[in-house]
PDB file of C-alpha atoms in Angstrom:
ATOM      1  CA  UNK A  19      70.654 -77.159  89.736  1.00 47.00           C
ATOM      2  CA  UNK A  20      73.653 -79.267  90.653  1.00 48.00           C
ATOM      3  CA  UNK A  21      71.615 -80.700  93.720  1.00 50.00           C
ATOM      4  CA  UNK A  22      68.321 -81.640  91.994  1.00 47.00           C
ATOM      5  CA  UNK A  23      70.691 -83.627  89.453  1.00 43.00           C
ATOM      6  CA  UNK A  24      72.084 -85.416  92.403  1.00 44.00           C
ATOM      7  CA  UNK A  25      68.939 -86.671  93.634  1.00 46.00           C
ATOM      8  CA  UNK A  26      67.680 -87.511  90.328  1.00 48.00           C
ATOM      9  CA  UNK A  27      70.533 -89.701  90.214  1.00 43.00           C
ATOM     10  CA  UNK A  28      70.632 -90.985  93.290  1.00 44.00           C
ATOM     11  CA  UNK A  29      66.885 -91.880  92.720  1.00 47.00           C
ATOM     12  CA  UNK A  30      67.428 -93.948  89.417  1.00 50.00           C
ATOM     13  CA  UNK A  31      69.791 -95.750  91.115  1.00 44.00           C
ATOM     14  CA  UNK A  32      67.898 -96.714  94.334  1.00 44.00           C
ATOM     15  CA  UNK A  33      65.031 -97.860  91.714  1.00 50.00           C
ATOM     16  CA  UNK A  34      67.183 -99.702  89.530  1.00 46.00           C
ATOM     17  CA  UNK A  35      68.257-101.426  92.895  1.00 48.00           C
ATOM     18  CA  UNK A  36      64.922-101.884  93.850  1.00 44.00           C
ATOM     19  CA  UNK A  37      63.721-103.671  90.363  1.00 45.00           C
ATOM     20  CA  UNK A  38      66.983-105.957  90.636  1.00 46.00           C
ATOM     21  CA  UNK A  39      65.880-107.369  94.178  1.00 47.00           C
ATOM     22  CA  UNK A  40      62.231-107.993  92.609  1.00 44.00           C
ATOM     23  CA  UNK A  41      63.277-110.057  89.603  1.00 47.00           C
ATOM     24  CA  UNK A  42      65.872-111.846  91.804  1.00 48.00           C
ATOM     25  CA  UNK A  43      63.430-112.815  94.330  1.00 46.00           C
ATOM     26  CA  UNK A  44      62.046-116.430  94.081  1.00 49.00           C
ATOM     27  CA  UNK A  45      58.463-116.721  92.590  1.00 47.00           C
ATOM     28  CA  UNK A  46      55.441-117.713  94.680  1.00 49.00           C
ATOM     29  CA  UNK A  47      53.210-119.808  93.086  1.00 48.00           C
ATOM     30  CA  UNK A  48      49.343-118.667  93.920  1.00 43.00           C
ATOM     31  CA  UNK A  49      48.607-122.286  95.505  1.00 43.00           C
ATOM     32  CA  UNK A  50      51.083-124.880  96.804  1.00 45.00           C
ATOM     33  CA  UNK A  51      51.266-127.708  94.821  1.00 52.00           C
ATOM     34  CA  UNK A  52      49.518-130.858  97.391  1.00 67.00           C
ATOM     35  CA  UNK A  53      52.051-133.583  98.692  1.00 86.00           C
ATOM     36  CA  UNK A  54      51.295-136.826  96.973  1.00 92.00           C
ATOM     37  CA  UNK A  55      50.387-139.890  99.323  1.00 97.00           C
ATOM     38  CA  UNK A  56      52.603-142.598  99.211  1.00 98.00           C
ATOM     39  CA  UNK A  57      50.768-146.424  99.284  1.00 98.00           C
ATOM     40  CA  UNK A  58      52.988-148.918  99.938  1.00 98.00           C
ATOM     41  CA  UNK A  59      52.017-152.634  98.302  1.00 98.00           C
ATOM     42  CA  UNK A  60      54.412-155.197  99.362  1.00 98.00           C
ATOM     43  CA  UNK A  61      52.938-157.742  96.671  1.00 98.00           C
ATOM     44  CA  UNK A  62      54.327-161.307  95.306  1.00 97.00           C
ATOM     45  CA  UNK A  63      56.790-161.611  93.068  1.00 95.00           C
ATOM     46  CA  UNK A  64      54.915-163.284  90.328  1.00 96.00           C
ATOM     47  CA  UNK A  65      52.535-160.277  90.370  1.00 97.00           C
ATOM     48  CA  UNK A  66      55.234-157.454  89.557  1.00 97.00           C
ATOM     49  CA  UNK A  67      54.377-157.070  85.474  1.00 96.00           C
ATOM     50  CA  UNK A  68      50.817-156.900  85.951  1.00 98.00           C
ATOM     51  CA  UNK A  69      50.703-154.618  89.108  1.00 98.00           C
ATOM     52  CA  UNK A  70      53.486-152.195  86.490  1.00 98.00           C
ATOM     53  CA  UNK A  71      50.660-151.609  84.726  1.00 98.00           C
ATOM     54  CA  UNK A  72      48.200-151.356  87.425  1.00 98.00           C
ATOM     55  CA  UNK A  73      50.389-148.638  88.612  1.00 98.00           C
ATOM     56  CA  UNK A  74      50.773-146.489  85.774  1.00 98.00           C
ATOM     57  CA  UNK A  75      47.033-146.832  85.096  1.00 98.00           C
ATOM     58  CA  UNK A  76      46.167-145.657  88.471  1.00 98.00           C
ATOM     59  CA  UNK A  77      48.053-142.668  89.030  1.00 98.00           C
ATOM     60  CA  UNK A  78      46.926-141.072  86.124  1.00 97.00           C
ATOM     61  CA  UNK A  79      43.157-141.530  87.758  1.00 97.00           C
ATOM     62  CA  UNK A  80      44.882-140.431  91.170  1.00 97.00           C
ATOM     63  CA  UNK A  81      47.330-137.752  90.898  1.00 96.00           C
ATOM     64  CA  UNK A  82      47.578-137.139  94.596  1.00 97.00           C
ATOM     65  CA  UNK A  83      48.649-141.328  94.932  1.00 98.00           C
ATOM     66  CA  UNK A  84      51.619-142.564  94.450  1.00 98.00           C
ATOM     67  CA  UNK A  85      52.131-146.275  94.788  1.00 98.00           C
ATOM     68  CA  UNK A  86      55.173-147.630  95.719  1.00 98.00           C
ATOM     69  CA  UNK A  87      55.413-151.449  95.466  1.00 98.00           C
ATOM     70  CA  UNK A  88      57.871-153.938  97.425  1.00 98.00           C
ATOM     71  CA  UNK A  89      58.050-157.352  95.325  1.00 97.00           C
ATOM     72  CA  UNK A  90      59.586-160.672  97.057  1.00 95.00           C
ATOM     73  CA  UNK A  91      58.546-163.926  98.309  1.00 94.00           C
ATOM     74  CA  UNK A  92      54.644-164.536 100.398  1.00 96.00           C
ATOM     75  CA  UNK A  93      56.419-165.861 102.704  1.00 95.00           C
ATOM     76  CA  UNK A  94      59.143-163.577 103.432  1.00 95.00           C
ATOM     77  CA  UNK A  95      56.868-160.304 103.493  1.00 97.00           C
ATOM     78  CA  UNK A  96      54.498-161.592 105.519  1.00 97.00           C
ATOM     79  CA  UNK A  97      57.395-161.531 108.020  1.00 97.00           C
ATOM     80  CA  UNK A  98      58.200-158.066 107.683  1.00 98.00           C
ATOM     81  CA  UNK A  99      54.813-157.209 108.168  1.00 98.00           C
ATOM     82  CA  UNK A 100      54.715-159.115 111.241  1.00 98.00           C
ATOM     83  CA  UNK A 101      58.040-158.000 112.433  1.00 97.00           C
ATOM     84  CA  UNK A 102      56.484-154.015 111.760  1.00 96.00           C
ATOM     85  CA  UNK A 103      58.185-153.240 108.343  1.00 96.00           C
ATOM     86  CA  UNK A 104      55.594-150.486 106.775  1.00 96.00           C
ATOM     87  CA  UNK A 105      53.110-151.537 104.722  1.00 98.00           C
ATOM     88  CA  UNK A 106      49.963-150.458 103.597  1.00 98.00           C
ATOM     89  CA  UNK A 107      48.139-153.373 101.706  1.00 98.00           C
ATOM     90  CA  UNK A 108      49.901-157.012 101.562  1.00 98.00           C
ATOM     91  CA  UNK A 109      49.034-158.730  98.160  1.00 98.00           C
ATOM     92  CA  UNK A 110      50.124-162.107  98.679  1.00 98.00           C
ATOM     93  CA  UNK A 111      50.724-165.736  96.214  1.00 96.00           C
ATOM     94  CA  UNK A 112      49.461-167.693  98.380  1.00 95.00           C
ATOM     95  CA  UNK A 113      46.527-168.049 101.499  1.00 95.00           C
ATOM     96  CA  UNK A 114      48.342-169.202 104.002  1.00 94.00           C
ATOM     97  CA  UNK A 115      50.184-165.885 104.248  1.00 97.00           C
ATOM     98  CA  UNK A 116      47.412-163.510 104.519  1.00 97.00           C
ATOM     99  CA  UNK A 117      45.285-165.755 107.113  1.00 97.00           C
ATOM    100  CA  UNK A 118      48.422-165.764 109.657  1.00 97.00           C
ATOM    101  CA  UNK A 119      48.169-162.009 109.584  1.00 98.00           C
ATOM    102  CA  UNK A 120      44.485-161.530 109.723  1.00 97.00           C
ATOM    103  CA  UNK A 121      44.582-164.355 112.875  1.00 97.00           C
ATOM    104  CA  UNK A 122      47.675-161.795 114.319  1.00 98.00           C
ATOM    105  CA  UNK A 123      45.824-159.425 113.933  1.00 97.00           C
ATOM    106  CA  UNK A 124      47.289-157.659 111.883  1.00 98.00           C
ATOM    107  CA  UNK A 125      45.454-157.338 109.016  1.00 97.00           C
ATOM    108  CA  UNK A 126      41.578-155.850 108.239  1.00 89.00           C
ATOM    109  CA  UNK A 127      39.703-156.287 105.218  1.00 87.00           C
ATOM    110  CA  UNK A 128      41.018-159.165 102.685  1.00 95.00           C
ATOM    111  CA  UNK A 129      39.756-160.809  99.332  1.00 96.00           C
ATOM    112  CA  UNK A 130      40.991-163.371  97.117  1.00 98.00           C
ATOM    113  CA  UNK A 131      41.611-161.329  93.888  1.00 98.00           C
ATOM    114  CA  UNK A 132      42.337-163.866  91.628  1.00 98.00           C
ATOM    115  CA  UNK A 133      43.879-167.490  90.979  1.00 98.00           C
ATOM    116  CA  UNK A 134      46.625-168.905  88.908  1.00 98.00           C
ATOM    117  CA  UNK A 135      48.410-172.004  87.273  1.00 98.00           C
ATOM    118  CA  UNK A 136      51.992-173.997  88.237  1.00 98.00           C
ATOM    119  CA  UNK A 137      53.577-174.990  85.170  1.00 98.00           C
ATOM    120  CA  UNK A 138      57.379-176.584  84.938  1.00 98.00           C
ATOM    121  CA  UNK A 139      59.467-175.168  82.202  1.00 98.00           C
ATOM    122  CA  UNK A 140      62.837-175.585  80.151  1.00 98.00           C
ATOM    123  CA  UNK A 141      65.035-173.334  78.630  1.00 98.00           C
ATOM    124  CA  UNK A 142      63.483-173.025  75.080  1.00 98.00           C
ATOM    125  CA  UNK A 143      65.798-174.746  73.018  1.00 96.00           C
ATOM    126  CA  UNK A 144      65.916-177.806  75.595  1.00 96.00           C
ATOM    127  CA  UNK A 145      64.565-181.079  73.061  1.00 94.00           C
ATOM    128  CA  UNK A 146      63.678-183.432  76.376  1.00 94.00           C
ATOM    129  CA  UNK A 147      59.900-183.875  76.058  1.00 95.00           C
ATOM    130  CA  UNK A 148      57.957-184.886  79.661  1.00 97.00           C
ATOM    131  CA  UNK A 149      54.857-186.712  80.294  1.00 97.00           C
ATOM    132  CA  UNK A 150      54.682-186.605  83.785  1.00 97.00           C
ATOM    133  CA  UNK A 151      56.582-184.995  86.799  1.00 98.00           C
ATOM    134  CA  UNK A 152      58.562-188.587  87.163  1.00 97.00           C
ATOM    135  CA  UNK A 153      60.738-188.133  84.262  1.00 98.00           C
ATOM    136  CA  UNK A 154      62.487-185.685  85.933  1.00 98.00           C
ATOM    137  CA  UNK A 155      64.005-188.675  87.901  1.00 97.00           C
ATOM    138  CA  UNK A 156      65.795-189.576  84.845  1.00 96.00           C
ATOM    139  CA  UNK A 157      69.882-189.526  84.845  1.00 96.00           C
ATOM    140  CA  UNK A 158      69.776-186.370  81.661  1.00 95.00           C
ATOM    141  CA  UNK A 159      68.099-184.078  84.256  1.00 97.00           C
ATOM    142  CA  UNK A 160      70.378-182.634  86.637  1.00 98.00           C
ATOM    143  CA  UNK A 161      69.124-179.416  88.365  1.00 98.00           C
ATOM    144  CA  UNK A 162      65.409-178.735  89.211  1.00 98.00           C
ATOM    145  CA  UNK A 163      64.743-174.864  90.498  1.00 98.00           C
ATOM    146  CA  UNK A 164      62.100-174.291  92.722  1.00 98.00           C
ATOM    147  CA  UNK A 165      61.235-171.992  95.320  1.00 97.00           C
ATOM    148  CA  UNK A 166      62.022-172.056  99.057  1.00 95.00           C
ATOM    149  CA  UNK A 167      60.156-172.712 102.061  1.00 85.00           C
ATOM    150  CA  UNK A 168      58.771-169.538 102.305  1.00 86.00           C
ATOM    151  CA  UNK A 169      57.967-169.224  98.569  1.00 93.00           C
ATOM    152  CA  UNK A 170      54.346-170.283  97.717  1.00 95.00           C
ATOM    153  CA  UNK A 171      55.462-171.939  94.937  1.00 96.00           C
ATOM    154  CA  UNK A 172      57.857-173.961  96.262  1.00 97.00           C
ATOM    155  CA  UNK A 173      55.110-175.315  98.509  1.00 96.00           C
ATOM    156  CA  UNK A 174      52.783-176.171  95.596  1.00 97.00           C
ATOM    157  CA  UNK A 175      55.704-177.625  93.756  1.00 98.00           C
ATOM    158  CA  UNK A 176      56.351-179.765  97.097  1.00 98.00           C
ATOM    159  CA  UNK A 177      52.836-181.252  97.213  1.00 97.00           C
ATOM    160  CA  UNK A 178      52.381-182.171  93.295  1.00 98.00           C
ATOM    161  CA  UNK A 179      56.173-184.136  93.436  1.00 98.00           C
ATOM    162  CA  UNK A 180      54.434-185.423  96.998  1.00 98.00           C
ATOM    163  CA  UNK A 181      52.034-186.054  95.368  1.00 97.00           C
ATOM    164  CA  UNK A 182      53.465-188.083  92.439  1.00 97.00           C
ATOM    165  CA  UNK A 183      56.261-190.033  94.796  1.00 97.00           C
ATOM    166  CA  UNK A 184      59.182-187.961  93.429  1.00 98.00           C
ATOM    167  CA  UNK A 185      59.834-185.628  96.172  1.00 98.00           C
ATOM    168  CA  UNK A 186      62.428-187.720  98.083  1.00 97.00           C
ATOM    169  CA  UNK A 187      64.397-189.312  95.134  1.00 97.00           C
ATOM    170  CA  UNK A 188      64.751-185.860  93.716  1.00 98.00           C
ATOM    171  CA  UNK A 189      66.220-183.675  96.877  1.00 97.00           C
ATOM    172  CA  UNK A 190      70.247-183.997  95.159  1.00 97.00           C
ATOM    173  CA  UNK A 191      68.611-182.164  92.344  1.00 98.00           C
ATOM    174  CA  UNK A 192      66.959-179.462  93.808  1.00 98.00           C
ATOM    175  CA  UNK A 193      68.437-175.556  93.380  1.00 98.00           C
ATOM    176  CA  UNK A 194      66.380-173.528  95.701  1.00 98.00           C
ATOM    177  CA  UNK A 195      65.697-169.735  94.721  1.00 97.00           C
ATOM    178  CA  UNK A 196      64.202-166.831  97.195  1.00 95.00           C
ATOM    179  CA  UNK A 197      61.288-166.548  94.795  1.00 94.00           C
ATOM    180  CA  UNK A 198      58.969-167.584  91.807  1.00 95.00           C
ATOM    181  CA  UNK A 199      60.897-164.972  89.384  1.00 96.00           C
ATOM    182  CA  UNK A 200      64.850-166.201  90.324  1.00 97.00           C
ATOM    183  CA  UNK A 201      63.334-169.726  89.717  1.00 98.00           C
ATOM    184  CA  UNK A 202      62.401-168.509  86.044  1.00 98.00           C
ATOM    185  CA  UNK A 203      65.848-166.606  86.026  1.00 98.00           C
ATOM    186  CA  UNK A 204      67.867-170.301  86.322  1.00 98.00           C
ATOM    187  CA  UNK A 205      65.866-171.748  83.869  1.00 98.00           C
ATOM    188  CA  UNK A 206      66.147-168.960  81.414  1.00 98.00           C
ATOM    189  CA  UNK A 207      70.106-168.692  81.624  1.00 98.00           C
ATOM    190  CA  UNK A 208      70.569-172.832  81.648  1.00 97.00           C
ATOM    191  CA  UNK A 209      71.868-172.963  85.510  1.00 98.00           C
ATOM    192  CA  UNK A 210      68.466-175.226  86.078  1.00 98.00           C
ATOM    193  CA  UNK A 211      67.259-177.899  83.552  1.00 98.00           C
ATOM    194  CA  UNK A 212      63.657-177.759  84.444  1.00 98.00           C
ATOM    195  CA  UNK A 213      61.736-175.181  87.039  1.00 98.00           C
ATOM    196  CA  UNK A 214      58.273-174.894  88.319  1.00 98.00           C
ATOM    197  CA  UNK A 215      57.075-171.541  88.553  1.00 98.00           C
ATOM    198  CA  UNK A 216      53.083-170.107  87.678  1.00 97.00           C
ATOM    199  CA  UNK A 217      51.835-169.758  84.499  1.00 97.00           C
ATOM    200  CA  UNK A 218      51.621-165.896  84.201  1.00 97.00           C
ATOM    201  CA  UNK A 219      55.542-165.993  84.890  1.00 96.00           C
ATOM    202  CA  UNK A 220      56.095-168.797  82.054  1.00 97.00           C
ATOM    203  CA  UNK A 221      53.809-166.524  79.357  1.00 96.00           C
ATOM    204  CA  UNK A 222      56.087-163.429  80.209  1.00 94.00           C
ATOM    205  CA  UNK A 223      59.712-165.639  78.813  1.00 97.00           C
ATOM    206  CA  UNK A 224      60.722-165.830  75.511  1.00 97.00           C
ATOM    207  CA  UNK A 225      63.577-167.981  76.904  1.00 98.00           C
ATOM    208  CA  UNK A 226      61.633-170.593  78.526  1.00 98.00           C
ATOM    209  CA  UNK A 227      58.545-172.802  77.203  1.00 98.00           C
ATOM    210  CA  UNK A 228      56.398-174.933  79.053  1.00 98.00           C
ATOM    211  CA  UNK A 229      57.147-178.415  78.922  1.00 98.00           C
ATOM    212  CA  UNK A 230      54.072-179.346  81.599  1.00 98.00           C
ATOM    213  CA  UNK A 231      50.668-177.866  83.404  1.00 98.00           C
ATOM    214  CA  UNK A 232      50.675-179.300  86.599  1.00 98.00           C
ATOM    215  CA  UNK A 233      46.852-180.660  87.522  1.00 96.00           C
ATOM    216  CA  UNK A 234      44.943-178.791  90.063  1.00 95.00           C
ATOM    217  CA  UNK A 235      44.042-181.688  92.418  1.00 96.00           C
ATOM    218  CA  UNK A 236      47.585-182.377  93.219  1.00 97.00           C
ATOM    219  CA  UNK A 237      48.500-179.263  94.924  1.00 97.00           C
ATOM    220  CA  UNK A 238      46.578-176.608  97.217  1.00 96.00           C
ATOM    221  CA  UNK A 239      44.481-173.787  95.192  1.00 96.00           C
ATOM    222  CA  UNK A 240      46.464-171.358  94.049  1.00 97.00           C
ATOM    223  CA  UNK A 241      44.948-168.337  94.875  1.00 98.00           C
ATOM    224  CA  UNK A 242      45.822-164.471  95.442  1.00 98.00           C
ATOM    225  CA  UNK A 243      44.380-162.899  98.447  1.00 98.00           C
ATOM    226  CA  UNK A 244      45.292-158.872  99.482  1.00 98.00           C
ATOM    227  CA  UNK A 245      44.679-157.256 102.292  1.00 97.00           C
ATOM    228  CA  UNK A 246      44.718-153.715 103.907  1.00 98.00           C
ATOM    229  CA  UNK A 247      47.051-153.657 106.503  1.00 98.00           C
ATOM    230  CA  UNK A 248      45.797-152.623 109.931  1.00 96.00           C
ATOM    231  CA  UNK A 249      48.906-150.514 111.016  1.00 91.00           C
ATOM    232  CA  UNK A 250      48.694-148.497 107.564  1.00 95.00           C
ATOM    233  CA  UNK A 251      48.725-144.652 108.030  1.00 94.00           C
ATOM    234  CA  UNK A 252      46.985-144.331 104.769  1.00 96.00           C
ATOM    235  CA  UNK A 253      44.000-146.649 105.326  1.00 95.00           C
ATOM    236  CA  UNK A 254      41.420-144.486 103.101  1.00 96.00           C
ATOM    237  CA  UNK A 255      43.480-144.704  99.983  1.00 97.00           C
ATOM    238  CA  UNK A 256      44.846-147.987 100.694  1.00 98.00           C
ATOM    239  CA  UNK A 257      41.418-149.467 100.501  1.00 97.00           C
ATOM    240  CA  UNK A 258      40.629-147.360  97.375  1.00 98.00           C
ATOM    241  CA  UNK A 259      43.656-149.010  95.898  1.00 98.00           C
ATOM    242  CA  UNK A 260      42.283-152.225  97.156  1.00 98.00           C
ATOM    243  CA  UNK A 261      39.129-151.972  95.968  1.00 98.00           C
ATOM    244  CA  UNK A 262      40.254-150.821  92.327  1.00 98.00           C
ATOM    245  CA  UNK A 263      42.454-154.510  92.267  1.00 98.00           C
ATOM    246  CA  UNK A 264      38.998-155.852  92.186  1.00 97.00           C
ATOM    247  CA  UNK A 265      37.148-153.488  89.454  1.00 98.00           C
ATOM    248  CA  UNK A 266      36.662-154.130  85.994  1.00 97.00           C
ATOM    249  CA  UNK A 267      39.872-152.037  84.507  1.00 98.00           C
ATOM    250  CA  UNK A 268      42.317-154.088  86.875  1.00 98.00           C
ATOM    251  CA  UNK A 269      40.675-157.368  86.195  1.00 98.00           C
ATOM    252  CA  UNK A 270      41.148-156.873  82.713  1.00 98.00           C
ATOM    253  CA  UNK A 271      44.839-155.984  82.647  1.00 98.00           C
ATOM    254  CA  UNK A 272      45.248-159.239  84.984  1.00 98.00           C
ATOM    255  CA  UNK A 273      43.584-161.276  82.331  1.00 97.00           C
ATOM    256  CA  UNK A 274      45.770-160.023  79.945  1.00 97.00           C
ATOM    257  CA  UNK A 275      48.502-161.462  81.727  1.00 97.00           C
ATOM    258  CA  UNK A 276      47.275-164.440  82.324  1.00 96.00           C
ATOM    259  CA  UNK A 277      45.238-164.620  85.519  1.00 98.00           C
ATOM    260  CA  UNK A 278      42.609-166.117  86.200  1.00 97.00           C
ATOM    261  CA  UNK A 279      39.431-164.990  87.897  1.00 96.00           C
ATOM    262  CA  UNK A 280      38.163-166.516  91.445  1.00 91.00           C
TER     263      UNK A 280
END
């Protein structure tokens, strides 16, 4: 009797053993959930709000995507493209950019996607009125922003004070900023009296208002080209991505920012 208690005991305990190691082991789940593919968009600076809400838009339609986007200067990431940085599509400011890359080589398919504005703004509680880019000569305006070199708009803002005569007598007023956005940053916080940035970056500043629109003929097209990039590891979604930049949905989200349409 004593015996077949034993092994009924010793039994309970090996199964209460047993059930322990169950509920403590990890659970499986039936399917493995699928790695997302990263796309990497290294995409002007003036772009960044828009392409936000390109972003969220699209990986709601494309679950397995997920973009990753680096912002800066035309000028400076089509160096980093050149110089092998990853990328998988290059959405540039300006032409320039994207045709030295597709004559390197180094990019495939490319599009201009859409077109924009230079404006020059002030701070918003600035009272000096302008007429023309000349009055910035005068001896109440102290520090102009504008871009770079390498910053598209820099260049356009190069040829329209070319253009007008005012380049040279203005170079002691000139603060130079890596891109379109740090030029709007001076203006906003007063460290710059006046900057030229585009449009779409003006509209998105309640700190800034636009004291001019620069005309068209003075400066070269402002357009925005993309590109897939030929080294991407990810070309089939990258030129999905590319190809939804130029579908109705995106179009009109870059409308509502301000873009314009080639």
């Amino acid at each position: 009797m004593g015996e077949i208690l034993l092994k009924k005991v010793l039994y309970g305990v090996l199964s209460l053993a047993l059930l322990l190691t169950t509920m403590a082991a990890p659970v499986q789940p039936a399917f493995a959930a699928k790695d997302k593919t990263e796309i990497l968009i290294s995409a002007a600076a003036s772009l960044k709000d828009s392409l936000s809400e390109i972003e969220k838009n699209y990986e709601k339609e494309h679950p397995d995507i997920n973009l990753t986007f680096n912002y800066g200067s035309s000028g400076t990431l089509q160096k980093q493209i050149e110089q092998g940085a990853p990328a998988d599509l290059f959405f540039s400011a300006g032409k320039k950019q994207v045709d030295a890359l597709v004559k390197e080589d180094l990019i495939s398919d490319s599009k201009t996607i859409l077109r924009n504005e230079l404006v020059m703004v002030v701070p918003i509680d600035s009272k000096r009125t302008f007429t023309t880019v000349k009055d910035l000569t005068g001896n109440d305006i102290n520090k102009i922003a504008i871009g770079q070199e390498s910053v598209p708009a820099g260049q356009y803002a190069k040829e329209t004070l070319t253009a007008r005569k005012t380049w040279n007598a203005l170079q002691d007023k000139f603060v130079y900023a890596k891109d379109v956005r740090q030029v709007l940053t001076y203006v906003e916080t007063g460290n710059a009296d006046a900057g030229f940035v585009y449009k779409t970056d003006a509209l998105t500043s309640k700190k800034v208002r636009i004291a001019l629109r620069i005309a068209s003929n003075v400066h070269t097209p402002i357009v925005y080209p993309a590109g897939v990039v030929k080294g991407s590891k990810h070309s089939k979604e990258a030129k999905a991505f590319y190809a939804y930049l130029q579908s109705k949905e995106a179009s009109g989200v870059f409308k509502k920012f301000g873009f314009i349409l080639p």
